[in-house]
mmCIF file of N, CA and C in Angstrom:
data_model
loop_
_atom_site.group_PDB
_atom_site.id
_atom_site.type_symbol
_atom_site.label_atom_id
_atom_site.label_comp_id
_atom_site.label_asym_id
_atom_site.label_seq_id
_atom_site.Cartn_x
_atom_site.Cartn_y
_atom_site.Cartn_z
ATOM 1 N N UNK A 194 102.136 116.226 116.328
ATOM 2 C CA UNK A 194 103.215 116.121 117.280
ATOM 3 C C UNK A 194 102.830 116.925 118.515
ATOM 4 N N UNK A 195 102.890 116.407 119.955
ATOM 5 C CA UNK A 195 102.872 117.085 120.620
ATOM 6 C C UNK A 195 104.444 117.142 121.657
ATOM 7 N N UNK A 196 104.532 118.436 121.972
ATOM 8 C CA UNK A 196 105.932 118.728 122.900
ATOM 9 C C UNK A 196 105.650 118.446 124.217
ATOM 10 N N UNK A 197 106.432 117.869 124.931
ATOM 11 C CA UNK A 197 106.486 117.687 126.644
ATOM 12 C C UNK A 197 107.342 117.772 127.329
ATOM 13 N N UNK A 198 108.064 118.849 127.730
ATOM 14 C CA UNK A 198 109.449 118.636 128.894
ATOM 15 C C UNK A 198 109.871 117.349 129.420
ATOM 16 N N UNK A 199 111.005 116.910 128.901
ATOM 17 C CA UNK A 199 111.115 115.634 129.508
ATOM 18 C C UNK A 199 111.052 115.252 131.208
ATOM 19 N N UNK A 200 111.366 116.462 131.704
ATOM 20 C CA UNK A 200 111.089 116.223 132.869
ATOM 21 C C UNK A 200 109.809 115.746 133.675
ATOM 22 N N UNK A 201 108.717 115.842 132.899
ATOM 23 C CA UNK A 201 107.253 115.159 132.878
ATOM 24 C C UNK A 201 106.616 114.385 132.511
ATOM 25 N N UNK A 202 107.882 113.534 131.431
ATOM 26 C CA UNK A 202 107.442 112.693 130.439
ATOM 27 C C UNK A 202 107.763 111.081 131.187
ATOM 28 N N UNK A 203 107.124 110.532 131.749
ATOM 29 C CA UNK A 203 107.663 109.236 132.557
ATOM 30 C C UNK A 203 108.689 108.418 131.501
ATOM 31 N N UNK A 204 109.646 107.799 131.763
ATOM 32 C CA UNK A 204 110.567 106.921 131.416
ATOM 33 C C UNK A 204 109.751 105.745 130.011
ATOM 34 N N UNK A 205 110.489 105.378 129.108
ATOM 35 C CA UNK A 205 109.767 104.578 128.392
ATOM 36 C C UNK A 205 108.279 104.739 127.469
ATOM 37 N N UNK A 206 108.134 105.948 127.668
ATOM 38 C CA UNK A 206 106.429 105.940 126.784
ATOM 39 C C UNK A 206 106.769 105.516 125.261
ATOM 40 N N UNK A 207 106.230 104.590 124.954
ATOM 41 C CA UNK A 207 106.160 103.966 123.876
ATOM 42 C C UNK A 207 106.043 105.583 122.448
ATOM 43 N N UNK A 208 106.522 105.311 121.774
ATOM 44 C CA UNK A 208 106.772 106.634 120.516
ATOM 45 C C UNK A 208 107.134 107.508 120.565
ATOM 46 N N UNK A 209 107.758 107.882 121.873
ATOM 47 C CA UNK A 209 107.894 109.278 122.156
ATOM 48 C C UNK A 209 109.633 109.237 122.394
ATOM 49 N N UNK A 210 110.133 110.513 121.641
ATOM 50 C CA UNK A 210 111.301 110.864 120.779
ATOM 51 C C UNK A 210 111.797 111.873 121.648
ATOM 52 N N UNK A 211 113.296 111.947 122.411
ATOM 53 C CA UNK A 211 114.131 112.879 123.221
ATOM 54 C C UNK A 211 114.504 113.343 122.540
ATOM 55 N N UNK A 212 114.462 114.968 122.418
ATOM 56 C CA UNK A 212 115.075 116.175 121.519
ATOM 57 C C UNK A 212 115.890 116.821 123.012
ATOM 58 N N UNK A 213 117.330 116.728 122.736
ATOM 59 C CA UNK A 213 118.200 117.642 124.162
ATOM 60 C C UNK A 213 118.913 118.840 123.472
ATOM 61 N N UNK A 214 118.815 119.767 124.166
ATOM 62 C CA UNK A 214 119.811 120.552 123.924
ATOM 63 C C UNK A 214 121.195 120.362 123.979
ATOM 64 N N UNK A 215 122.332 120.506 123.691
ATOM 65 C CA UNK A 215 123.849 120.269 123.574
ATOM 66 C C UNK A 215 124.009 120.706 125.104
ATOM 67 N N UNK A 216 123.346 121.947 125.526
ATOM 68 C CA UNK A 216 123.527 122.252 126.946
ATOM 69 C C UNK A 216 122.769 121.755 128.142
ATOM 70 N N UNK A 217 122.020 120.559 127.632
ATOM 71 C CA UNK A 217 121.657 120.057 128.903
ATOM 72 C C UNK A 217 122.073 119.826 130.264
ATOM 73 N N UNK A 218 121.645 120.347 131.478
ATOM 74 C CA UNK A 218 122.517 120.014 132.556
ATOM 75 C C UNK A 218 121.841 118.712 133.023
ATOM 76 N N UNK A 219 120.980 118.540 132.765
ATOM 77 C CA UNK A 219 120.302 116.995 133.530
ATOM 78 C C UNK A 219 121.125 115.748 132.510
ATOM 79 N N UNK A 220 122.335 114.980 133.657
ATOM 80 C CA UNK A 220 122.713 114.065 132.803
ATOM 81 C C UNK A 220 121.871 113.104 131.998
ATOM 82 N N UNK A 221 121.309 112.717 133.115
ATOM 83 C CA UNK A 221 119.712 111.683 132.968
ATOM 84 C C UNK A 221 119.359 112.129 131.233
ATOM 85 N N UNK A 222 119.034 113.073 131.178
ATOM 86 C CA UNK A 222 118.724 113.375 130.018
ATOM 87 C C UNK A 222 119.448 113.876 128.868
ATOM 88 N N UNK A 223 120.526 114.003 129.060
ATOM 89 C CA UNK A 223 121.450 113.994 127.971
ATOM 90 C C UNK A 223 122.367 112.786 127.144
ATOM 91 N N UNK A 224 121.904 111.879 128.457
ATOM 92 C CA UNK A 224 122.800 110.772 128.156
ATOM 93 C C UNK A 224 121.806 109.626 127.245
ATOM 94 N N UNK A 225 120.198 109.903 127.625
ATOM 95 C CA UNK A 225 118.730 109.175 127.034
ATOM 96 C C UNK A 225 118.555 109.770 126.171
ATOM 97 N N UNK A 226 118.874 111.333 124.824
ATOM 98 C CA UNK A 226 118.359 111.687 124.508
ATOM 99 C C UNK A 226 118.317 111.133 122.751
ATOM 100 N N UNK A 227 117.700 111.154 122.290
ATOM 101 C CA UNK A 227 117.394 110.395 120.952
ATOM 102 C C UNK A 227 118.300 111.368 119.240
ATOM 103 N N UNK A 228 118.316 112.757 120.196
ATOM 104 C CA UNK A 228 118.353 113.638 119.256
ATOM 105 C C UNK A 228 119.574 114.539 120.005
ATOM 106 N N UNK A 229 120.289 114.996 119.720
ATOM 107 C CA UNK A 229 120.808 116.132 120.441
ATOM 108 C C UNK A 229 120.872 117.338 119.430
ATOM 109 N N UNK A 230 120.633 118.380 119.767
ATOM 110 C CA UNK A 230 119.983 119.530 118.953
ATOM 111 C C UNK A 230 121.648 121.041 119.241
ATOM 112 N N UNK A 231 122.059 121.733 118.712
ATOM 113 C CA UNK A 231 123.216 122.951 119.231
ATOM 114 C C UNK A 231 122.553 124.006 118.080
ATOM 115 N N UNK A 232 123.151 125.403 118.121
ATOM 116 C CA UNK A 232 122.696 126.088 117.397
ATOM 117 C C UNK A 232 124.496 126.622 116.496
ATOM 118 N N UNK A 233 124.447 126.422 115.409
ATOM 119 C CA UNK A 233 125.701 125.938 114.708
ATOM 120 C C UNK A 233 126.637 127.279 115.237
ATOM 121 N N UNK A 234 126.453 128.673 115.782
ATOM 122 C CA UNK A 234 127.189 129.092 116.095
ATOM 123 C C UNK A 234 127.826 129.040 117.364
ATOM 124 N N UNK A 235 127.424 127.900 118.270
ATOM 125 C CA UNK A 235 127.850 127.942 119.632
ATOM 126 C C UNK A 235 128.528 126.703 119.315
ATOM 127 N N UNK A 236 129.209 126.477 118.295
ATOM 128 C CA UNK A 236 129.704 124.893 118.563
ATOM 129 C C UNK A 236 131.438 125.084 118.665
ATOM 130 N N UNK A 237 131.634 124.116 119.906
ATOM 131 C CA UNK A 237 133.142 124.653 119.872
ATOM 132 C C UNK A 237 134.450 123.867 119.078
ATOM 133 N N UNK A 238 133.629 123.130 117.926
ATOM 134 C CA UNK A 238 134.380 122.707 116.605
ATOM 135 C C UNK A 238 133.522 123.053 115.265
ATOM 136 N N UNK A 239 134.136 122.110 114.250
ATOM 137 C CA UNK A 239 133.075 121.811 112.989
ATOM 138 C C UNK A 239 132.002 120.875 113.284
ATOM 139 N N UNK A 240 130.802 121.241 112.639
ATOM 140 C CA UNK A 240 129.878 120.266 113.077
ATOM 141 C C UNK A 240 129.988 118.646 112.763
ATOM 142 N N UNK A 241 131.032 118.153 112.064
ATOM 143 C CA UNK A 241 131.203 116.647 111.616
ATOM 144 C C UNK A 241 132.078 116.423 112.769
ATOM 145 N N UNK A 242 132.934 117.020 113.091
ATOM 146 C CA UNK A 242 133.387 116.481 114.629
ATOM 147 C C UNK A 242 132.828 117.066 115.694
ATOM 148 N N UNK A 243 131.914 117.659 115.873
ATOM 149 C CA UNK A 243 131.750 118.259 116.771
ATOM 150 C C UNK A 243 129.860 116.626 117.193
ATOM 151 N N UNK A 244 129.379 116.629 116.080
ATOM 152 C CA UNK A 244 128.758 115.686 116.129
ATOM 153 C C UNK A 244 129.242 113.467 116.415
ATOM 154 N N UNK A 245 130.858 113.816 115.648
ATOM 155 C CA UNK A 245 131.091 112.952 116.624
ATOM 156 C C UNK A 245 131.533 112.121 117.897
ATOM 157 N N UNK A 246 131.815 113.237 118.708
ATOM 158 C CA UNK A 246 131.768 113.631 119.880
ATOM 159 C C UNK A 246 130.441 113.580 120.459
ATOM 160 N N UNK A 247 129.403 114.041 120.254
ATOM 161 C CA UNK A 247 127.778 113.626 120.925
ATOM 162 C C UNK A 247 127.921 112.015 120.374
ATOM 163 N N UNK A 248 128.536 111.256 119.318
ATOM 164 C CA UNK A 248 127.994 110.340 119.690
ATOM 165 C C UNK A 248 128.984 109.277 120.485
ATOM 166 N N UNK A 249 129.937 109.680 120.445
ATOM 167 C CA UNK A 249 131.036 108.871 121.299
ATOM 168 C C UNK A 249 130.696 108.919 123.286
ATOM 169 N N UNK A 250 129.959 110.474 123.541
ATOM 170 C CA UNK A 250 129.499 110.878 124.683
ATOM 171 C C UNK A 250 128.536 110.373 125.470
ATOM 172 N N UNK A 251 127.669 110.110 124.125
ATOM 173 C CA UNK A 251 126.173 110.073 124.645
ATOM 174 C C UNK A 251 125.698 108.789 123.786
ATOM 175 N N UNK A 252 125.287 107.845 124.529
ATOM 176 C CA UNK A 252 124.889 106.300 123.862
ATOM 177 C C UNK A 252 123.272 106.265 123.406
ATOM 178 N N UNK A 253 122.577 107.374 123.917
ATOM 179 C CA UNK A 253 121.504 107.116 123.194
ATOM 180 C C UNK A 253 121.177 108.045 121.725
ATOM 181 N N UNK A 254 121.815 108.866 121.560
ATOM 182 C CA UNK A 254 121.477 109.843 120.251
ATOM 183 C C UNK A 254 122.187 109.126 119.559
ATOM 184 N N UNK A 255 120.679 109.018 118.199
ATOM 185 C CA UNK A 255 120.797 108.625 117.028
ATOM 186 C C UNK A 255 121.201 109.655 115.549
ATOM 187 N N UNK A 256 121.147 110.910 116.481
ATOM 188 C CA UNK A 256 121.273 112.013 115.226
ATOM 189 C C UNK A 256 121.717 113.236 115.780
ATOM 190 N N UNK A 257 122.751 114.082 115.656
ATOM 191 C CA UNK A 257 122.787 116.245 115.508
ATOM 192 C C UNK A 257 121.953 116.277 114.771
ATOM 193 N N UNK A 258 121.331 117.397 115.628
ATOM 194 C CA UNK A 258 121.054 118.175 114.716
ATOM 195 C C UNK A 258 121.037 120.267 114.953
ATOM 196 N N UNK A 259 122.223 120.125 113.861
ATOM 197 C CA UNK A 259 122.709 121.528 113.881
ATOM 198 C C UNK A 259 121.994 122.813 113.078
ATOM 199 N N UNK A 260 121.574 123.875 113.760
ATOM 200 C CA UNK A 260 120.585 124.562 113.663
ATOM 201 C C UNK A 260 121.562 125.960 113.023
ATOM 202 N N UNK A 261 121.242 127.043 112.033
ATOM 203 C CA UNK A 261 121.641 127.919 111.606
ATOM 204 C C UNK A 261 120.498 128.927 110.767
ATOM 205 N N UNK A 262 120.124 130.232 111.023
ATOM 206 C CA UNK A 262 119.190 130.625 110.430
ATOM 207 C C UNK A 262 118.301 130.137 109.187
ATOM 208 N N UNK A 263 119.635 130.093 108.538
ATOM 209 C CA UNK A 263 119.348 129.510 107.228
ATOM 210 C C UNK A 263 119.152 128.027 106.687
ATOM 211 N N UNK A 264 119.586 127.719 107.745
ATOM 212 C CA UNK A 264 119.755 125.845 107.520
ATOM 213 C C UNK A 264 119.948 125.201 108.808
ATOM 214 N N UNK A 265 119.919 124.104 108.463
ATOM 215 C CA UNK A 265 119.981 122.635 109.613
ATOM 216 C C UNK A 265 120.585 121.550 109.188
ATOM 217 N N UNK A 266 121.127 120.834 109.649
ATOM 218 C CA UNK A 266 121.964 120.133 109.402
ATOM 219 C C UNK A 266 121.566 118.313 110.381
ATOM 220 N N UNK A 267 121.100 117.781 109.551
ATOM 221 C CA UNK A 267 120.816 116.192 110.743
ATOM 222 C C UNK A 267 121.959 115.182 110.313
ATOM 223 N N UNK A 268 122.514 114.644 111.356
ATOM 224 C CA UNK A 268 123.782 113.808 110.987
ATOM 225 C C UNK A 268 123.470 112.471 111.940
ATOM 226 N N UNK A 269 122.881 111.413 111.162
ATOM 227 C CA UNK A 269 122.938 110.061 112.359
ATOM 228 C C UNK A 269 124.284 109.673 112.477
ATOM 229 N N UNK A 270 124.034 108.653 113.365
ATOM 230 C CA UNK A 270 125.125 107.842 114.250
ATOM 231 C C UNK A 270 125.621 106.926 112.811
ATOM 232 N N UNK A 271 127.486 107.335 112.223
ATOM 233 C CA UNK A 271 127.418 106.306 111.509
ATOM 234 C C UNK A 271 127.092 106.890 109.934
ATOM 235 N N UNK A 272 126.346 108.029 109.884
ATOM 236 C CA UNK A 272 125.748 107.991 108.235
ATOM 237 C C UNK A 272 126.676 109.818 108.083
ATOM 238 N N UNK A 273 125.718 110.071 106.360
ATOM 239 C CA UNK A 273 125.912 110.878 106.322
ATOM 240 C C UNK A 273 124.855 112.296 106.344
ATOM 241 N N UNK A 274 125.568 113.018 106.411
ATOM 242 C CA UNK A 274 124.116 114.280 106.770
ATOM 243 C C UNK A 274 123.211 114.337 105.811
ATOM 244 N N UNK A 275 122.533 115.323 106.326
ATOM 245 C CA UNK A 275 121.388 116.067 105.003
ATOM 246 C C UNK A 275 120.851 117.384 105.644
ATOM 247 N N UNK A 276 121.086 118.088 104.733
ATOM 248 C CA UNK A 276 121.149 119.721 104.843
ATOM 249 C C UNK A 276 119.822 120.038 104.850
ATOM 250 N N UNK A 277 119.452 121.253 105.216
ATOM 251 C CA UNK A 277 117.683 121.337 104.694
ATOM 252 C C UNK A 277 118.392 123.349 104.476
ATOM 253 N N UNK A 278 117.370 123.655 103.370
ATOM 254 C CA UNK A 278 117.362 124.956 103.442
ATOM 255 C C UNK A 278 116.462 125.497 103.722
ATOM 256 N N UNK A 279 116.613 126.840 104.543
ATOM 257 C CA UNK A 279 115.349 127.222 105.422
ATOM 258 C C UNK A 279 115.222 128.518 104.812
ATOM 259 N N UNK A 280 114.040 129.149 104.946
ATOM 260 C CA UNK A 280 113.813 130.496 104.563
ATOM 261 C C UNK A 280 113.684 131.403 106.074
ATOM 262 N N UNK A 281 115.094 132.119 105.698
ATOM 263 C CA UNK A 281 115.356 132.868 107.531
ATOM 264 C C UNK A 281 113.549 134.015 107.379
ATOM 265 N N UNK A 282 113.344 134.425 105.860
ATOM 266 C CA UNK A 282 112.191 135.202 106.295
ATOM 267 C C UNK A 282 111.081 134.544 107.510
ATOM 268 N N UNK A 283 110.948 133.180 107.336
ATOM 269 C CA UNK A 283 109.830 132.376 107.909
ATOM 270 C C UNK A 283 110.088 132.383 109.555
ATOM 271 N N UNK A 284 109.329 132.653 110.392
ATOM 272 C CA UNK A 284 109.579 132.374 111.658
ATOM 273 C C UNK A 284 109.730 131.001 111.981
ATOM 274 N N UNK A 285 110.460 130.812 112.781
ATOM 275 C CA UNK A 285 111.000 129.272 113.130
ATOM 276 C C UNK A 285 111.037 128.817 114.450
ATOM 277 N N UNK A 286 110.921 127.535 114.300
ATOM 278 C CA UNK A 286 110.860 127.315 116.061
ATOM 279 C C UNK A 286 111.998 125.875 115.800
ATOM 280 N N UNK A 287 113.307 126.285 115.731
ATOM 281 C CA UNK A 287 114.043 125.211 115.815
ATOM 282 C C UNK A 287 114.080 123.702 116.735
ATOM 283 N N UNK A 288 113.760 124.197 117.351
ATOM 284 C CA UNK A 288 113.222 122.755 118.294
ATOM 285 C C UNK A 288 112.056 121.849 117.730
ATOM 286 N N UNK A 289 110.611 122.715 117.402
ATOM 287 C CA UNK A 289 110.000 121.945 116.852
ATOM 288 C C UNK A 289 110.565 121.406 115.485
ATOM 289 N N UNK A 290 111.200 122.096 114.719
ATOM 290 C CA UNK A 290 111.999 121.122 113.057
ATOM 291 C C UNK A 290 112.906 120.245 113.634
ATOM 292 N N UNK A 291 113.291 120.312 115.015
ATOM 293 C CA UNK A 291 114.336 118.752 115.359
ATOM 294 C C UNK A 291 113.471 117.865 115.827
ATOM 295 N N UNK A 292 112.052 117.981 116.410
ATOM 296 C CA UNK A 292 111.642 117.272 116.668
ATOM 297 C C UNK A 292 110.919 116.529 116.002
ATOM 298 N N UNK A 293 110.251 117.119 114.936
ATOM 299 C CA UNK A 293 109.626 116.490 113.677
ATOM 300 C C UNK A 293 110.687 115.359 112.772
ATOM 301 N N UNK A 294 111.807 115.882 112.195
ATOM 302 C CA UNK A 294 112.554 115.479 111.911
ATOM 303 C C UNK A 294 112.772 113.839 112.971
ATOM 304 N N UNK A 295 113.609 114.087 113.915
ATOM 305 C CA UNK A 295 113.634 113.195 114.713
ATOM 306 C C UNK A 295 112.621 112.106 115.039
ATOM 307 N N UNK A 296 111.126 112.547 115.169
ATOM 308 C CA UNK A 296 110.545 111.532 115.164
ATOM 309 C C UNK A 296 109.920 111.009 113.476
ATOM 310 N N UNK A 297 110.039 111.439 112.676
ATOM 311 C CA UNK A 297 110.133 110.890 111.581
ATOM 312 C C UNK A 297 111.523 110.081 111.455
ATOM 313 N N UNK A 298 112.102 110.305 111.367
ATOM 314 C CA UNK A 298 113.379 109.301 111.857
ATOM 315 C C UNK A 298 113.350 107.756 112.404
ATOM 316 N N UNK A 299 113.287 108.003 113.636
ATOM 317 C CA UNK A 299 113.057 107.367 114.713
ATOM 318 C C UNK A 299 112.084 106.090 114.765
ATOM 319 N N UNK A 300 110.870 106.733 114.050
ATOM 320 C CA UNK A 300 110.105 105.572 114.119
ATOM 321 C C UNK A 300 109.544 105.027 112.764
ATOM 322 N N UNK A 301 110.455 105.460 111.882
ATOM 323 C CA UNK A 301 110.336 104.292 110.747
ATOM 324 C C UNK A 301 109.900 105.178 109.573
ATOM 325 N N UNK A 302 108.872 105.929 110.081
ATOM 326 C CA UNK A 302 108.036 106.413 108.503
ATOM 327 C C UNK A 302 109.045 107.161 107.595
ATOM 328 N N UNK A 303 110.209 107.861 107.865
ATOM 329 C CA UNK A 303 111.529 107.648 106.793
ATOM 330 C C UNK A 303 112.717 106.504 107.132
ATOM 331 N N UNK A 304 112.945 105.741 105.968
ATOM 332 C CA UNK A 304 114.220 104.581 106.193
ATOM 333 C C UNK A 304 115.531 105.221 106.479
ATOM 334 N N UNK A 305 115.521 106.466 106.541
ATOM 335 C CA UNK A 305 116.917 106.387 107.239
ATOM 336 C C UNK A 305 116.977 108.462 106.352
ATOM 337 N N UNK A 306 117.542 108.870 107.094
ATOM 338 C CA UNK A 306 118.276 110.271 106.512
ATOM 339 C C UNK A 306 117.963 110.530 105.030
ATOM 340 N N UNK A 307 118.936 109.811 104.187
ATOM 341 C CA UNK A 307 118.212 109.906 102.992
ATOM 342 C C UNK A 307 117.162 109.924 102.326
ATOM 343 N N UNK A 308 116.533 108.802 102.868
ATOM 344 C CA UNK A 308 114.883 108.461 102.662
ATOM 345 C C UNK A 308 114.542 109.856 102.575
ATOM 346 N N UNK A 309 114.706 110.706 103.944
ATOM 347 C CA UNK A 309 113.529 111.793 104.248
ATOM 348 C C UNK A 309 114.031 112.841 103.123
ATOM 349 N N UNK A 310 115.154 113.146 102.277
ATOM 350 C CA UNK A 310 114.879 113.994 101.076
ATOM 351 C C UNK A 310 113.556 113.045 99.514
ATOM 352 N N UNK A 311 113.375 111.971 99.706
ATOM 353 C CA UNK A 311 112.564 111.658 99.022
ATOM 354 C C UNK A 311 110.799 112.062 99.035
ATOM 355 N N UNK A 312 110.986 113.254 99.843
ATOM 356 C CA UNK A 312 109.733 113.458 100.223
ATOM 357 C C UNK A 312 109.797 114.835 100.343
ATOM 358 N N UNK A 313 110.801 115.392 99.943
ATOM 359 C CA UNK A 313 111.183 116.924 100.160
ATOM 360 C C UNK A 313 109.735 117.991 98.802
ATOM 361 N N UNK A 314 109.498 119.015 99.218
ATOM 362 C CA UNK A 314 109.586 119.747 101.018
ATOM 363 C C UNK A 314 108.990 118.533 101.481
ATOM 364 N N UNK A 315 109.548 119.253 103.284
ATOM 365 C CA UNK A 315 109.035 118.755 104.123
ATOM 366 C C UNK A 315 107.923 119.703 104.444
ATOM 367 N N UNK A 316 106.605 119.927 104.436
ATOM 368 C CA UNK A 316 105.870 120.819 105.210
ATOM 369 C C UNK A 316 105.640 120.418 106.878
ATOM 370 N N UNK A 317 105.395 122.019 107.528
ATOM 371 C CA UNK A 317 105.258 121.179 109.211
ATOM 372 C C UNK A 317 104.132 122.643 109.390
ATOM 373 N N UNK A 318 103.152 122.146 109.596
ATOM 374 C CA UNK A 318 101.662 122.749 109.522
ATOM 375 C C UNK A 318 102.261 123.434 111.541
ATOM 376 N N UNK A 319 102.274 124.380 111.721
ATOM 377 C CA UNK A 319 102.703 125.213 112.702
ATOM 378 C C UNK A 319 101.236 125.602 113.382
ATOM 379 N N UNK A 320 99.838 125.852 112.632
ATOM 380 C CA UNK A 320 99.142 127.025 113.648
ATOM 381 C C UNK A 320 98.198 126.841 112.139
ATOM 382 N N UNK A 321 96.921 127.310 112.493
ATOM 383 C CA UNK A 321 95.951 127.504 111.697
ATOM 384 C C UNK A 321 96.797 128.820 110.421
ATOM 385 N N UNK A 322 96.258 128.467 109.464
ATOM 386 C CA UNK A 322 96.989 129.250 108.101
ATOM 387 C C UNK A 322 99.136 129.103 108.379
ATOM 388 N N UNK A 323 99.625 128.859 109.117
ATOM 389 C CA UNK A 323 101.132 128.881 108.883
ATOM 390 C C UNK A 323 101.484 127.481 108.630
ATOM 391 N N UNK A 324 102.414 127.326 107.762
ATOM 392 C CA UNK A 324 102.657 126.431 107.450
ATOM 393 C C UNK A 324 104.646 126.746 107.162
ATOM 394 N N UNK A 325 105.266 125.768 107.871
ATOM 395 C CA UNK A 325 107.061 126.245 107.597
ATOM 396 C C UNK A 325 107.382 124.597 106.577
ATOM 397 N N UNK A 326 107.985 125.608 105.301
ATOM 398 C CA UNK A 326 108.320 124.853 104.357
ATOM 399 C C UNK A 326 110.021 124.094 104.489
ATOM 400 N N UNK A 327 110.132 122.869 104.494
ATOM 401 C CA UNK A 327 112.036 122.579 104.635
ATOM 402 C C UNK A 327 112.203 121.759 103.567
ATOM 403 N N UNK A 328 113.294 122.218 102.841
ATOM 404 C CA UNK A 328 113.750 121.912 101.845
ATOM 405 C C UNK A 328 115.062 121.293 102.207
ATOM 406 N N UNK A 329 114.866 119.659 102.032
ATOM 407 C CA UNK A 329 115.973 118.332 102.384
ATOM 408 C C UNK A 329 117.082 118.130 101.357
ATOM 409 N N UNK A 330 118.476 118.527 101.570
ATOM 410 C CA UNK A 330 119.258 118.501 100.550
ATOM 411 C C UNK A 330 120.571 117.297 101.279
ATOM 412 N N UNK A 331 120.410 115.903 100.283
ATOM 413 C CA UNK A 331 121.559 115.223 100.781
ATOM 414 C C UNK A 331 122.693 115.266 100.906
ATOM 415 N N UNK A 332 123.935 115.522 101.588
ATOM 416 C CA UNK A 332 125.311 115.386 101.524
ATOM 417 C C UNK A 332 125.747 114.535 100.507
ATOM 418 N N UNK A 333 127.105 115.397 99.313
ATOM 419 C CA UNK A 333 126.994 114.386 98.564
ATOM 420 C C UNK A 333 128.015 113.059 99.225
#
């Protein structure tokens, strides 16, 4: 996976997956974004309504995804979530686990939310020797 500010990323590149922050000020990009990402304590509801609101808002996100030391939370358009448990010891780069996530999503290689606990852990190879382990738990 590689990361690119969308602001550099020309319109349309074939595979390539919008991760926004909840606080985006560029409409342009909040309104295109594939993913919308909050960090679960800044949310100014519960995350099941608070997620459906991003999608009533915003016509291109296919998924929240709500971020908490300990966990994350991905909710598509329409379905139901799936939890992941995180180990707060592990350093984290929440953006990159929405973006992985998301483009596993997105372009098929999991069938849908559920799918991606069929493959749990998730490993996401970070840096020579680190490796961050996510553990996919479905909503029942």
């Amino acid at each position: 996976m590689h990361r690119t500010p969308a602001t550099v990323v020309p319109q349309g590149v074939p595979g390539a997956v919008l991760v926004a922050d909840h606080r985006e000020r560029d409409h342009r990009i909040a309104a295109q974004a594939d993913a919308v990402t909050a960090p679960r304590d800044t949310l100014p509801a519960d995350e099941e309504l608070w997620s459906r609101s991003v999608f009533e808002h915003r016509p291109g996100a296919q998924y929240t995804l709500v971020h908490a030391p300990d966990r994350f939370t991905v909710r598509p358009r329409g379905g139901a979530a799936v939890h992941t448990a995180l180990d707060p010891a592990q350093p984290l780069d929440h953006g990159l686990i929405a973006g992985v996530l998301a483009e596993r999503l997105l372009d098929g290689a999991a069938g849908g939310v559920r799918d991606l606990c069929d493959g749990t852990p998730l490993r996401i190879r970070t840096g020579p020797g680190h490796t961050v382990t996510v553990d996919l738990i479905p909503e029942p």
